[in-house]
Short mmCIF file of C-alpha atoms in Angstrom, two decimals:
data_model
loop_
_atom_site.label_atom_id
_atom_site.label_comp_id
_atom_site.label_asym_id
_atom_site.label_seq_id
_atom_site.Cartn_x
_atom_site.Cartn_y
_atom_site.Cartn_z
CA MET A 1 55.28 -88.42 70.77
CA ALA A 2 57.29 -90.15 73.45
CA ALA A 3 60.36 -89.94 71.22
CA VAL A 4 59.99 -86.16 70.97
CA ARG A 5 59.72 -85.81 74.73
CA THR A 6 62.70 -88.10 75.23
CA GLY A 7 64.65 -85.94 72.79
CA GLY A 8 63.66 -82.88 74.81
CA GLY A 9 64.87 -84.58 77.99
CA ILE A 10 68.22 -85.51 76.45
CA ALA A 11 68.65 -81.99 75.06
CA ALA A 12 67.76 -80.53 78.48
CA ALA A 13 70.34 -82.76 80.18
CA ILE A 14 73.07 -81.73 77.71
CA LEU A 15 72.15 -78.07 78.06
CA ALA A 16 72.15 -78.40 81.87
CA LEU A 17 75.75 -79.64 81.65
CA LEU A 18 76.65 -76.72 79.41
CA LEU A 19 75.02 -74.31 81.86
CA ALA A 20 76.97 -75.88 84.73
CA TRP A 21 80.18 -75.40 82.73
CA LEU A 22 79.15 -71.81 82.04
CA ALA A 23 78.52 -71.24 85.74
CA VAL A 24 82.03 -72.45 86.57
CA ALA A 25 83.48 -70.24 83.82
CA SER A 26 81.39 -67.24 84.86
CA PHE A 27 82.19 -67.31 88.54
CA GLY A 28 85.66 -68.78 88.35
CA ALA A 29 88.68 -66.73 89.29
CA ASP A 30 89.76 -66.09 85.71
CA SER A 31 86.34 -65.41 84.31
CA VAL A 32 87.00 -61.81 83.36
CA VAL A 33 90.17 -60.64 81.70
CA GLU A 34 91.20 -57.71 83.85
CA PRO A 35 94.71 -56.50 83.20
CA THR A 36 96.54 -55.39 86.30
CA VAL A 37 97.93 -51.90 86.47
CA SER A 38 101.70 -52.00 86.46
CA PHE A 39 104.07 -49.08 86.40
CA GLY A 40 107.26 -50.99 85.78
CA PRO A 41 108.38 -53.78 83.45
CA ALA A 42 106.26 -56.88 83.90
CA ASN A 43 109.14 -59.06 85.09
CA THR A 44 109.63 -56.92 88.19
CA ALA A 45 106.13 -57.52 89.49
CA GLY A 46 106.24 -58.26 93.18
CA SER A 47 109.81 -57.05 93.55
CA GLU A 48 110.44 -54.66 96.40
CA THR A 49 113.62 -53.23 94.95
CA SER A 50 113.55 -50.33 92.56
CA SER A 51 115.53 -51.74 89.72
CA ALA A 52 117.24 -49.65 87.11
CA ALA A 53 114.64 -50.87 84.61
CA VAL A 54 111.80 -49.60 86.76
CA ARG A 55 113.60 -46.32 87.27
CA ASN A 56 114.10 -45.95 83.53
CA ALA A 57 110.46 -46.74 82.85
CA ILE A 58 109.30 -44.21 85.39
CA THR A 59 111.75 -41.66 84.07
CA ASP A 60 110.41 -42.18 80.58
CA ARG A 61 106.87 -41.75 81.82
CA THR A 62 107.86 -38.66 83.73
CA ARG A 63 109.57 -37.19 80.69
CA LEU A 64 106.41 -37.81 78.72
CA MET A 65 104.49 -35.97 81.41
CA GLY A 66 107.03 -33.17 81.17
CA ASP A 67 106.06 -32.81 77.53
CA ARG A 68 102.47 -32.60 78.63
CA VAL A 69 103.34 -29.85 81.11
CA GLN A 70 105.06 -27.93 78.35
CA SER A 71 102.05 -28.32 76.15
CA GLY A 72 99.84 -27.00 78.93
CA THR A 73 97.87 -30.23 79.36
CA ILE A 74 98.88 -30.67 83.03
CA ALA A 75 100.70 -28.43 85.48
CA SER A 76 102.27 -30.73 88.05
CA VAL A 77 102.19 -34.15 89.69
CA ASP A 78 101.40 -34.95 93.32
CA VAL A 79 103.62 -37.60 94.84
CA LEU A 80 103.85 -39.05 98.33
CA ALA A 81 106.47 -37.57 100.60
CA GLN A 82 108.83 -39.61 102.77
CA GLN A 83 106.52 -38.97 105.71
CA PRO A 84 103.37 -41.10 105.56
CA GLY A 85 100.25 -39.19 104.78
CA GLN A 86 102.05 -36.19 103.34
CA THR A 87 102.06 -35.18 99.76
CA GLU A 88 104.58 -33.20 97.82
CA ARG A 89 103.84 -31.48 94.60
CA TYR A 90 106.38 -31.89 91.88
CA THR A 91 106.44 -30.23 88.57
CA THR A 92 107.32 -32.89 86.10
CA SER A 93 110.75 -31.41 85.44
CA GLN A 94 111.50 -31.92 89.14
CA GLY A 95 110.14 -35.43 88.83
CA VAL A 96 112.63 -36.25 86.14
CA ALA A 97 115.39 -34.98 88.38
CA ASN A 98 114.09 -37.07 91.30
CA PRO A 99 112.86 -40.35 89.85
CA GLU A 100 113.12 -42.18 93.17
CA ALA A 101 110.40 -40.02 94.62
CA LEU A 102 108.23 -40.81 91.65
CA VAL A 103 108.98 -44.51 91.90
CA ARG A 104 107.88 -44.34 95.51
CA SER A 105 104.75 -42.55 94.45
CA TRP A 106 103.84 -44.90 91.62
CA ARG A 107 104.24 -47.86 93.93
CA GLN A 108 101.82 -46.45 96.47
CA ARG A 109 99.29 -45.81 93.83
CA GLY A 110 96.39 -46.49 96.19
CA GLU A 111 96.80 -43.04 97.69
CA ASN A 112 97.34 -41.12 94.49
CA ALA A 113 95.55 -43.30 92.03
CA GLY A 114 93.76 -40.21 90.83
CA ILE A 115 96.71 -39.54 88.57
CA LEU A 116 95.54 -42.35 86.32
CA ARG A 117 91.86 -42.36 87.17
CA ASP A 118 90.85 -39.00 85.95
CA PRO A 119 87.28 -39.50 84.82
CA ASP A 120 87.91 -37.33 81.80
CA PHE A 121 89.94 -38.07 78.76
CA THR A 122 93.63 -37.34 79.02
CA SER A 123 94.94 -36.22 75.69
CA GLY A 124 98.44 -35.45 74.56
CA ILE A 125 99.85 -34.11 71.37
CA SER A 126 100.39 -36.19 68.28
CA SER A 127 101.80 -35.17 64.95
CA LEU A 128 99.99 -38.10 63.32
CA PRO A 129 97.01 -37.13 61.17
CA TYR A 130 94.86 -39.39 63.31
CA GLU A 131 92.96 -37.80 66.15
CA ASN A 132 92.77 -40.97 68.26
CA ALA A 133 96.58 -41.17 68.40
CA ALA A 134 96.63 -38.23 70.82
CA LEU A 135 94.34 -39.98 73.29
CA LEU A 136 96.58 -41.25 76.06
CA GLU A 137 94.08 -42.43 78.64
CA GLN A 138 90.38 -43.14 78.62
CA PRO A 139 89.42 -44.52 82.01
CA GLU A 140 85.90 -45.32 80.79
CA GLY A 141 87.53 -47.92 78.56
CA ARG A 142 87.94 -50.09 81.64
CA ASP A 143 84.18 -49.98 82.22
CA TRP A 144 83.59 -50.91 78.59
CA ARG A 145 86.10 -53.79 78.78
CA ARG A 146 84.52 -55.05 82.00
CA THR A 147 81.05 -54.90 80.42
CA HIS A 148 82.22 -56.51 77.20
CA ASN A 149 84.25 -59.31 78.78
CA GLY A 150 81.84 -59.92 81.63
CA MET A 151 78.22 -58.94 81.30
CA ILE A 152 77.93 -59.23 77.53
CA LYS A 153 79.91 -62.43 76.96
CA TYR A 154 78.70 -64.37 79.96
CA GLY A 155 75.24 -62.75 80.00
CA GLY A 156 74.80 -63.72 76.35
CA GLY A 157 75.87 -67.28 77.15
CA TRP A 158 73.35 -67.50 79.99
CA LEU A 159 70.61 -66.02 77.81
CA ILE A 160 71.12 -68.34 74.83
CA LEU A 161 71.86 -71.55 76.70
CA GLY A 162 69.19 -70.71 79.30
CA THR A 163 66.55 -70.18 76.62
CA ALA A 164 67.46 -73.42 74.88
CA PHE A 165 67.44 -75.27 78.22
CA ALA A 166 64.03 -73.88 79.20
CA LEU A 167 62.57 -74.89 75.83
CA ALA A 168 64.08 -78.38 75.99
CA LEU A 169 62.69 -78.80 79.50
CA PHE A 170 59.29 -77.58 78.29
CA LEU A 171 59.36 -80.09 75.44
CA PHE A 172 60.23 -82.84 77.90
CA ALA A 173 57.47 -81.87 80.32
CA ARG A 174 54.74 -80.84 77.92
CA GLY A 175 55.56 -82.57 74.67
CA ARG A 176 54.52 -81.13 71.35
CA ILE A 177 51.50 -78.87 71.27
CA ARG A 178 49.04 -80.93 69.32
CA THR A 179 46.11 -79.81 67.22
CA ALA A 180 43.32 -80.83 69.58
CA ASN A 181 40.89 -81.83 66.86
CA GLY A 182 43.42 -83.51 64.63
CA GLN A 183 43.76 -82.94 60.89
CA SER A 184 40.60 -81.88 59.08
CA GLY A 185 42.05 -82.39 55.63
CA ILE A 186 40.96 -78.88 54.70
CA LYS A 187 43.77 -76.45 54.01
CA VAL A 188 43.70 -72.67 54.14
CA GLU A 189 46.40 -70.35 52.88
CA ARG A 190 48.34 -68.83 55.75
CA PHE A 191 51.20 -67.07 53.94
CA SER A 192 51.61 -66.17 50.29
CA ALA A 193 54.63 -67.26 48.24
CA ILE A 194 56.08 -63.74 48.43
CA GLU A 195 55.70 -63.65 52.22
CA ARG A 196 57.36 -67.04 52.57
CA ALA A 197 60.24 -66.25 50.21
CA ASN A 198 60.83 -63.00 52.07
CA HIS A 199 60.76 -64.87 55.39
CA TRP A 200 63.33 -67.41 54.21
CA MET A 201 65.54 -64.69 52.76
CA THR A 202 65.49 -62.92 56.13
CA ALA A 203 66.08 -66.21 57.92
CA THR A 204 69.11 -67.01 55.73
CA GLY A 205 70.58 -63.59 56.49
CA PHE A 206 69.87 -63.99 60.20
CA ILE A 207 71.39 -67.48 60.49
CA LEU A 208 74.58 -66.22 58.83
CA LEU A 209 74.59 -63.14 61.05
CA ALA A 210 74.07 -65.23 64.19
CA LEU A 211 76.75 -67.81 63.40
CA THR A 212 79.38 -65.27 62.38
CA GLY A 213 78.41 -62.97 65.25
CA LEU A 214 78.94 -65.81 67.72
CA ILE A 215 82.34 -66.54 66.15
CA ILE A 216 83.28 -62.87 66.43
CA THR A 217 82.12 -62.71 70.05
CA TYR A 218 83.17 -66.09 71.39
CA GLY A 219 85.74 -67.30 68.84
CA LYS A 220 88.81 -66.00 70.58
CA PRO A 221 88.27 -67.74 73.91
CA MET A 222 86.57 -70.85 72.50
CA LEU A 223 87.90 -71.55 68.99
CA LEU A 224 91.40 -70.09 69.01
CA PRO A 225 92.72 -72.66 71.52
CA LEU A 226 91.18 -75.47 69.42
CA ILE A 227 92.14 -74.55 65.87
CA GLY A 228 95.21 -72.36 66.34
CA PRO A 229 95.96 -68.79 65.31
CA GLY A 230 96.31 -69.36 61.55
CA ALA A 231 92.95 -71.03 61.03
CA PHE A 232 91.26 -68.74 63.52
CA SER A 233 92.59 -65.63 61.80
CA THR A 234 91.13 -66.81 58.48
CA LEU A 235 87.85 -67.79 60.11
CA ALA A 236 87.54 -64.53 62.02
CA GLN A 237 88.25 -62.38 58.97
CA ALA A 238 85.80 -64.38 56.86
CA SER A 239 83.22 -64.10 59.65
CA ALA A 240 83.55 -60.32 59.76
CA TRP A 241 82.96 -60.04 56.01
CA ILE A 242 80.12 -62.57 55.96
CA HIS A 243 78.57 -60.79 58.93
CA MET A 244 78.55 -57.44 57.15
CA ALA A 245 77.34 -58.82 53.81
CA SER A 246 74.59 -61.03 55.21
CA ALA A 247 73.15 -58.00 56.97
CA VAL A 248 71.88 -56.90 53.55
CA PRO A 249 69.38 -59.74 52.90
CA PHE A 250 68.37 -59.59 56.57
CA VAL A 251 67.66 -55.87 56.51
CA VAL A 252 65.90 -55.98 53.13
CA GLY A 253 63.76 -58.85 54.40
CA VAL A 254 62.90 -57.12 57.68
CA VAL A 255 61.88 -53.99 55.80
CA GLY A 256 59.64 -56.17 53.62
CA MET A 257 58.12 -57.82 56.70
CA ALA A 258 57.55 -54.44 58.32
CA VAL A 259 55.74 -53.17 55.24
CA VAL A 260 53.53 -56.23 54.82
CA TRP A 261 52.88 -57.29 58.41
CA MET A 262 53.15 -54.19 60.60
CA ARG A 263 49.46 -53.34 60.59
CA GLN A 264 48.56 -56.88 61.65
CA ASN A 265 51.13 -56.79 64.44
CA ILE A 266 49.89 -53.71 66.25
CA PRO A 267 49.38 -54.78 69.88
CA THR A 268 45.82 -54.91 71.21
CA ARG A 269 44.19 -55.68 74.55
CA ARG A 270 43.58 -59.20 73.29
CA ASP A 271 47.35 -59.78 73.35
CA VAL A 272 47.49 -59.17 77.10
CA GLU A 273 44.89 -61.90 77.57
CA TRP A 274 46.85 -64.19 75.25
CA LEU A 275 50.02 -63.66 77.28
CA LYS A 276 48.19 -64.08 80.61
CA ARG A 277 46.99 -67.47 79.45
CA GLY A 278 50.41 -68.41 78.08
CA GLY A 279 48.93 -68.82 74.63
CA GLY A 280 47.15 -71.92 75.88
CA PHE A 281 50.48 -73.73 75.61
CA MET A 282 50.95 -74.73 79.23
CA HIS A 283 48.61 -77.70 79.53
CA ALA A 284 47.24 -80.10 76.95
CA SER A 285 43.73 -79.28 78.16
CA ASP A 286 44.17 -75.53 77.68
CA GLU A 287 42.35 -73.88 74.82
CA ALA A 288 44.34 -71.30 72.86
CA PRO A 289 43.09 -67.74 73.49
CA PRO A 290 41.45 -66.20 70.43
CA ALA A 291 43.91 -64.48 68.10
CA ARG A 292 43.82 -62.75 64.76
CA ARG A 293 46.43 -63.45 62.10
CA PHE A 294 49.29 -62.96 64.58
CA ASN A 295 49.10 -63.80 68.26
CA ALA A 296 50.97 -61.95 71.02
CA GLY A 297 53.94 -64.31 70.86
CA GLN A 298 54.35 -63.71 67.14
CA LYS A 299 53.99 -59.97 67.68
CA ILE A 300 56.81 -60.06 70.22
CA VAL A 301 59.02 -61.80 67.65
CA PHE A 302 57.95 -59.32 64.95
CA TRP A 303 58.68 -56.19 67.01
CA GLY A 304 61.81 -57.72 68.48
CA VAL A 305 63.17 -58.33 65.00
CA VAL A 306 62.02 -54.98 63.57
CA LEU A 307 63.13 -52.75 66.45
CA GLY A 308 66.11 -54.89 67.44
CA GLY A 309 67.09 -55.06 63.78
CA LEU A 310 66.93 -51.27 63.54
CA VAL A 311 69.27 -50.83 66.52
CA ALA A 312 71.56 -53.59 65.25
CA LEU A 313 71.66 -51.97 61.81
CA THR A 314 72.41 -48.49 63.13
CA THR A 315 75.13 -49.66 65.50
CA GLY A 316 76.43 -52.11 62.90
CA ILE A 317 76.96 -49.34 60.34
CA ALA A 318 78.79 -47.33 63.01
CA LEU A 319 81.07 -50.34 63.58
CA MET A 320 81.60 -50.79 59.84
CA TYR A 321 82.93 -47.24 59.57
CA PRO A 322 84.97 -46.80 62.76
CA PHE A 323 85.21 -43.24 64.06
CA LEU A 324 83.58 -41.76 60.97
CA TRP A 325 81.00 -39.93 63.03
CA LEU A 326 81.36 -41.48 66.49
CA GLY A 327 84.16 -40.84 68.97
CA ILE A 328 85.69 -43.54 71.12
CA THR A 329 82.86 -43.46 73.68
CA GLY A 330 80.30 -43.69 70.89
CA MET A 331 82.14 -46.66 69.37
CA GLN A 332 82.14 -48.41 72.75
CA TRP A 333 78.41 -47.85 73.14
CA ALA A 334 77.77 -49.02 69.57
CA GLN A 335 79.76 -52.20 70.14
CA THR A 336 78.06 -52.93 73.47
CA LEU A 337 74.55 -52.30 72.14
CA HIS A 338 75.21 -54.28 68.96
CA ALA A 339 76.44 -57.29 70.89
CA ALA A 340 73.61 -57.14 73.46
CA ILE A 341 70.89 -56.79 70.83
CA GLY A 342 72.42 -59.51 68.66
CA LEU A 343 72.57 -62.00 71.53
CA ALA A 344 69.02 -61.15 72.63
CA LEU A 345 67.78 -61.65 69.05
CA ILE A 346 69.48 -65.06 68.86
CA ALA A 347 67.65 -66.12 72.04
CA LEU A 348 64.37 -64.76 70.67
CA ILE A 349 64.75 -66.58 67.36
CA ILE A 350 65.65 -69.84 69.12
CA GLY A 351 62.21 -69.60 70.72
CA HIS A 352 60.65 -68.70 67.34
CA ILE A 353 62.27 -71.69 65.60
CA TYR A 354 61.25 -73.99 68.45
CA ILE A 355 57.56 -73.14 68.40
CA GLY A 356 57.52 -73.06 64.60
CA THR A 357 58.95 -76.57 64.25
CA VAL A 358 59.24 -79.21 66.94
CA GLY A 359 57.23 -77.31 69.54
CA MET A 360 53.89 -77.19 67.73
CA GLU A 361 52.33 -79.71 65.42
CA GLY A 362 51.38 -78.23 62.06
CA ALA A 363 53.05 -74.85 62.59
CA VAL A 364 55.88 -75.37 60.12
CA ASP A 365 53.41 -75.89 57.26
CA ALA A 366 52.50 -72.21 57.44
CA MET A 367 55.93 -71.10 56.29
CA TRP A 368 56.92 -74.22 54.32
CA THR A 369 53.94 -74.90 52.06
CA GLY A 370 52.01 -71.75 52.90
CA ASN A 371 48.89 -73.75 53.79
CA VAL A 372 47.74 -74.86 57.20
CA ASP A 373 45.08 -77.27 58.30
CA ALA A 374 41.73 -75.64 59.03
CA ASN A 375 41.67 -77.15 62.51
CA TRP A 376 45.09 -75.71 63.30
CA ALA A 377 43.98 -72.29 62.06
CA GLY A 378 40.74 -72.50 64.00
CA GLU A 379 42.48 -73.44 67.22
CA HIS A 380 45.45 -71.08 67.18
CA HIS A 381 44.15 -68.15 65.12
CA ARG A 382 40.41 -68.45 65.51
CA LEU A 383 39.52 -64.82 64.77
CA TRP A 384 41.69 -64.78 61.67
CA TYR A 385 40.27 -68.09 60.50
CA GLU A 386 36.71 -66.94 61.01
CA SER A 387 37.43 -63.79 59.06
CA LEU A 388 38.45 -65.76 55.99
CA GLY A 389 35.96 -66.10 53.19
CA LYS A 390 34.36 -69.42 52.31
CA GLU A 391 36.67 -69.71 49.32
CA ALA A 392 39.64 -69.91 51.70
CA ALA A 393 39.25 -73.69 51.97
CA LEU A 394 41.79 -74.96 49.44
CA GLN A 395 41.65 -78.71 49.27
CA HIS A 396 40.29 -81.79 50.95
CA GLN A 397 42.84 -84.44 51.69
CA ASN A 398 40.58 -86.76 53.66
CA ALA A 399 43.05 -86.85 56.48
CA PRO A 400 41.77 -88.82 59.44
CA SER A 401 40.55 -86.66 62.27
CA LYS A 402 41.55 -87.53 65.80
CA GLU A 403 38.00 -87.26 67.05
CA GLY A 404 36.42 -88.61 63.95
CA GLY A 405 35.17 -85.21 62.93
CA THR A 406 36.38 -81.84 61.74
CA LYS A 407 35.42 -79.19 64.19
CA PHE A 408 36.23 -76.26 61.94
CA THR A 409 35.24 -77.64 58.59
CA GLY A 410 33.43 -75.01 56.64
CA SER A 411 33.57 -72.54 59.49
CA PRO A 412 35.13 -69.57 57.63
CA ALA A 413 32.71 -66.71 57.51
CA GLU A 414 30.10 -66.82 54.83
CA MET B 1 59.82 -75.68 49.29
CA LYS B 2 59.84 -73.43 46.21
CA SER B 3 59.54 -70.31 48.33
CA PHE B 4 62.31 -71.57 50.61
CA VAL B 5 64.65 -71.99 47.64
CA SER B 6 63.56 -68.61 46.26
CA GLY B 7 64.33 -66.94 49.59
CA LEU B 8 67.69 -68.71 49.81
CA VAL B 9 68.66 -67.65 46.29
CA ALA B 10 67.51 -64.06 46.88
CA ALA B 11 69.56 -63.93 50.08
CA MET B 12 72.65 -65.25 48.30
CA LEU B 13 72.26 -62.75 45.45
CA LEU B 14 71.98 -59.85 47.88
CA PHE B 15 74.89 -61.27 49.85
CA LEU B 16 77.10 -61.43 46.75
CA ALA B 17 76.04 -57.95 45.68
CA ALA B 18 77.01 -56.66 49.13
CA ILE B 19 80.41 -58.37 48.95
CA LEU B 20 81.06 -56.81 45.52
CA VAL B 21 80.08 -53.34 46.72
CA MET B 22 82.07 -53.61 49.95
CA TYR B 23 85.17 -55.05 48.28
CA ASP B 24 87.85 -52.36 48.18
CA SER B 25 85.52 -49.94 49.95
CA PRO B 26 86.20 -48.02 53.18
CA VAL B 27 84.31 -50.62 55.22
CA GLY B 28 86.20 -51.69 58.32
CA THR B 29 88.85 -49.01 58.10
CA ASP B 30 89.50 -46.10 60.39
CA GLN B 31 88.49 -42.80 58.92
CA VAL B 32 91.57 -40.64 59.31
CA ARG B 33 91.07 -36.92 59.03
CA GLU B 34 93.91 -34.78 57.78
CA PRO B 35 94.26 -31.39 59.50
CA GLY B 36 92.87 -29.84 56.34
CA GLY B 37 89.72 -31.92 56.66
CA ASP B 38 90.44 -34.45 53.94
CA VAL B 39 89.67 -38.03 54.82
CA HIS B 40 91.92 -40.90 53.94
CA LEU B 41 91.91 -44.44 55.11
CA GLU B 42 94.10 -46.44 57.37
CA SER B 43 93.69 -50.19 57.50
CA GLN B 44 92.89 -51.64 60.90
CA THR B 45 95.28 -54.47 60.19
#
């Protein structure tokens, strides 16, 4: 027991260090990749002189805009006049003839930034048989990039590491949740072989999805510098394929779970009570609130996986077939939602794995052998246990009881 | 243990089936529409 709590303490300390590192990364100056807007060649940044290269670049841009004027996309360009605060309107053909005025204008982009910050799409003309090629600017893309590189990546890190840290701290403080009356030696069937096989099939799919999803999301900043571009390219491509293929066993398994377990996972008023009392997990002296086959915590995992899985599946298919039925805004939303749901599911399943293994004595038996001790069933799922017939008792193993007796022996309903 | 192995094997079989179906399929490619409405594929890479 002490060893488990010590392990929790060590894990909490390691995770605290990781969270501290994440905090530095999150709030550091270079935490979010935010390209600067530059209107000239990169090597002239900070230069006050209008070099020939800058002039050429601006001229090229202006000529491109001239094409857009001819196509009817835009009519003219506003540029700053020599006098501060005044604006002159140039048609783009005039702009080409007077590139210095445009250079002046581009440089003072604070005043006329609207040229590039049109909230709508700015499309041009493309002879390519690819509709996205004609999209010249999509200012919303900056919002998507900011969300993706900031909120999603760092938020996901906080969520996953924070969940793991909280659980490790809980293990350190509380220890394992013991079966208060010890082992009765009487086993009752908790899950059938089909239910367990389906669970492990889903779990296999999910573990593969989670690992490859994390590589896809965090691989570039975290693995690329360590293993180099060649190895990372192979790993990233393999991850993308494994991610798509392992969705199949996951989805098939979740559909199976939904069919078999949905009725037993419908929320009731009893679940509110269960949640209010923290499942009886908080203190060793707490008694678990009465629950049927699934308690409120398990129902949260069930609905999280079913509904989250549905959103992840829908958005995932959209990402597998880019632009088939979604435009660029739809693809950005699909990617953002997919990443957010995926990261939230990883955090949820970390909690599920914790309470199903190290966090609670006897819980893993339910999904490993299918049979749980009668005392465990009586304490954590009393209403379900009491609803079982007398024949539910499977075997006597004469396991020693902590209190010298078996509180729930023979208690299934007659 | 048996059900764990069964689940693992079932997952791997479905995984392999998915790889076989997706291999050489339009998955992961931009759907490029010709002006006439025909769709052909352009690799992302």
